[in-house]
Amino acid sequence: MRIRIPLAAAAAGLTLAVTATACGGSDSSDTPSAATGIAGPGTGTGKTITVWYMEGDLTDDTVTGINTAFEKATGAKVKVEIQQWDGINTKLSTTLAQDNPPDVIDMGNSNVPLFAASGGLVDITAYKQELSAGQTWLDGLAGPATIGGKLYGAPLFAGNRAVVYNKKIWSAAGVTAPPKSYEEFTAALDKIKAKNKAPDFSAFYLPAKDWHQPLQFLWDAGGQIATQSDGKWAGALESPEAIKGLQDFKDFQNAYSVPASQDTDNLTPNSAALFASGKAASILTTSVGPILKANPALKDELGTFPLPGKSGKAQPVFLGGSDLVIPAKSKNLGLALAYLKAAASPEVQKQFVVGVDGWTPVSTELIDQTAGSISPLQQGFAQAAKISMSTPAAPGWSTIEGDKSLSQFFADIATGRKTPRDAAEDFDAHLDRVLNAAP
Amino acid sequence: MKNKTTRRAALNTVAIAFCALWLFPVYWMVNTAFKPYGDILTTTPRFLPFPLSLDNFRSAIGKPLFGTYLWNSLIVTGVAVVVSLLIAVLAATAVTRFRFAGRRAVLIGILVVQMIPGPALLIPLFLSLKSLGMLNTLVGLCLTYVGFVLPFAIWTLRGFMVGIPVELEEAAMVDGASRATVIRRILLPLITPGIIATSVFAFITAWNDYVYAYVLMKDQSKYTLPVWLGTFSTSTGTDYGGLIAGSALFSAPVIIFFMIIQRRLVAGMTAGAVKG
Amino acid sequence: MSMVHAKHRTVPSVPPDSSAPRKVRRGRRPSALPYALLVPALLVLALVVGYPLVRLGVISTQGYGLRALFTGRPESVGAANYQELWLNPALVSTLVRTLVFAGSLAAGTLLIGLAVAHLMAAVGPRMRTAVTLSLISAWAMPNVASTLVWQWLFQPTYGVVNWLLTAVGIGDYQQHSWFSDPNEAFAVIWLLVVWQAVPFVALTLYAGISQIPREYYEAAACDGANALQRLRVITFPCLRPILLLVGILSVIWDFNVFNQIWLLTGGGPGDATTTIGIWSFQRAFAAQDYGQGAAIAIASVLLLMTMTGYYVRRLIRAGEAL
């Protein structure tokens, strides 16, 4: 990929590439000065930076925790805005093109490559050491933020999926211990299915359009979405492993989830709400929070475990999460960097990201350090996180999510509109085209 | 006679069936909005929302920034209606009352503008407002809606004005009335139905728009109500109760407005159709 | 802007009759006044529609992606976007689909609208008010809200439609997903669009019908004409100008229906409901290829202009006979 990265602030030896603004003649005054570093104590007094968070990512308490740490470090204030997921790429595209974008944006990790490769974000490679404080950031978060060897974002939190089950329904069907293998798991689900005959009941509710879930089956069978060689991406869904994984997914989905879920996502209807109302005995989800919010009475009835794969190991999970990025046209670079640093700091991560929100922290060191302190419910998620994968770190990946084609792909398979092979053939062609498109 | 009675009865039955069919979605919206949370997600729906629950409305109104969004919607819509009316009346006067070069082009342009697919102008409009420094301003948003409404407004008003005999004005002028008086005293009252129709259209265009408000406004404090409706679909699922209650709240002003001007609206259509 | 217009249609003006020429001042010397009156409108239109439209055309000849959006310096690619469009195997199927959609939506709207207009003319005043109010509430409902309500009505598990169909015994529709099958997905979209579009057409046509002198019908009845003949000989000729206008507007609006399709199906299942408008949006905003999206939009406008050109000219001429 050809990426022209003019160096705007090279004077002081900072490789601060501000692609978007550096060449725009009239805009050149907006580029951060060469002296910019991470803002220190007191330097931000009287200033306010704007930070965009994505809806549902962090709780208010955690955001306040980060803000307090930042304010203490710099003296500047923070204005927080919460963005909705629907249409977010369009929103970000036009926002990053404006002259006064927010200073820091919480961006889904799989979206970062698109905006980084197109020159919308500040290159923060020079600050990596300082920002990470010597920790090893999780590859699933730092990987997508690294394009052509340059870093464009600092990790905020990671999240992954584990099975959440309703102990009451499970034990009523005679299953009391979480399953250790795929066979045990399906045997348990068979019993639950036999015990509950209601037409809208699922032993395992799996909405096919929530593509993160079917992906686990694909990966478990050894399949990949796409592979890269010589800088060129190629769809890999037609491989025998991938086809097997897709078939496994279809068999499992059709056996244990209501027919309506073959063509819906996890939002409409809401999987957590369905589970909370007892319509599902188990779901694959990122957190128990929404379930308990919908039905607090389930507090002591929940259990979690990683989904056991046919492979004999736990299924690999999609490592989701977010990075904090800085728009290329941000006017407060030093303060923005300080904000990134505050959010990734071990204190904030331990106390808030893990302690309050129950997310996976951003570094392997922090995962080890917090392993002992987390609740039994969080253990299932933490165990599942051990084997994780991410989506292809290609700028075109956002298109795959944005055009809903990936959701459609799994729905086509689950409903039987296409055989796994036909669907894979069509979708590989789409992947080849889209993943290699220049941003 | 008997034949006529059966015919009447048959027609009435058809009309009632039609009303039921057409009102059903509206009724279902209201019904759902007033149900308590637990009654919404059920496979055997209840057809009356009793006991009435206001929970959904409470959670809808309780959303952060509801007041701001409402206020922005009212301001943007109000300004768009008034401004587009003023400009359209002037333009329609020019198109109907004077013969001038380019008249035909103006008319064709007005109709062709209808053919542009909606979201196609999003990026170009974004760029042009950006160069004017009007991004992220309510003024820019108002201007956008006025522009969208104008072609149709001019076309509609033109239809009403064409129907008014020039002789009427000429007679008034002969009697010594100034042109301004003519417009105010004679023209305006006659085109009132057209003005009502046009304002309805402007109202709805501005009140309804989601895409342009979402993209052209950067700050949350400048969003309008349709963007607020989007906040019910969250990453952890859709709050159907709140969403439907929100939709009902959002629709209510428009439906009430339509009901109030209903007679005049239909009258306006009749007036427009006379010339057929 | 048909997206904005797509649903809420207001009073149309019917092409004025041939007496129009009389009404225009003759013999006056050309004055600057008409231009002055037009200035505000032209200014706003140039800013919000004209310039962006030109810009759209320019973008369609550029490699305009995110990078170009951020830097403001796109690369010119000549006709490459159009060439790509022309060679795209999806072009023909998308065009055909769009035409079929627009045709069936407009036909459905006009037929039902005409039937309802006749119904209104035939029933008593109280029933007429009831029908008018039903029409108006459907008409007034903002299209974002009605699309959300539609999603809720047809929700697979909790949707009342599935429950009703099952209860009435039409079949087992429990858990039935309406958006999995191309025909059913389109049927749901059709219902929504037609539901919202009929009020405008019905009320306008009713207004037209109520203006037809009763004597015509009485005379026809004396001559022994049956209902169908009366429709053919009296109603249609009298309504022709209104029908023409309403018909053109319906075709234009239905050709560009966007919100309803995008929110209900996103163009799926597969690309079964991807009309040209959806396609343009997907290329521009999901793939961030604004150049290609613009090319599709321009092609779509040109196509629509060609299709409706004859009727538009007739419409303009009718109103323009100077």
PDB file of C-alpha atoms in Angstrom, chain A residues 93 189 208 213 233 259 268 301 342 344 361 372 383 413:
ATOM      1  CA  SER A  93     -15.184  10.231   8.195  1.00  0.00           C
ATOM      2  CA  LEU A 189     -27.866 -28.547  25.321  1.00  0.00           C
ATOM      3  CA  ALA A 208     -26.268 -15.562  13.062  1.00  0.00           C
ATOM      4  CA  GLN A 213     -20.071 -15.547  17.260  1.00  0.00           C
ATOM      5  CA  TRP A 233      -5.117  -9.879   0.976  1.00  0.00           C
ATOM      6  CA  PRO A 259     -35.284 -20.314  13.763  1.00  0.00           C
ATOM      7  CA  THR A 268     -33.025  -6.774  17.637  1.00  0.00           C
ATOM      8  CA  GLU A 301     -28.074 -17.883  38.819  1.00  0.00           C
ATOM      9  CA  ALA A 342      -3.897   8.357  31.593  1.00  0.00           C
ATOM     10  CA  ALA A 344      -3.672   3.174  29.505  1.00  0.00           C
ATOM     11  CA  PRO A 361      -7.037  -4.772  30.551  1.00  0.00           C
ATOM     12  CA  GLY A 372      -6.540 -13.111  41.227  1.00  0.00           C
ATOM     13  CA  GLN A 383     -10.110 -17.809  30.435  1.00  0.00           C
ATOM     14  CA  ILE A 413     -25.392 -20.049   5.759  1.00  0.00           C
TER      15      ILE A 413
END
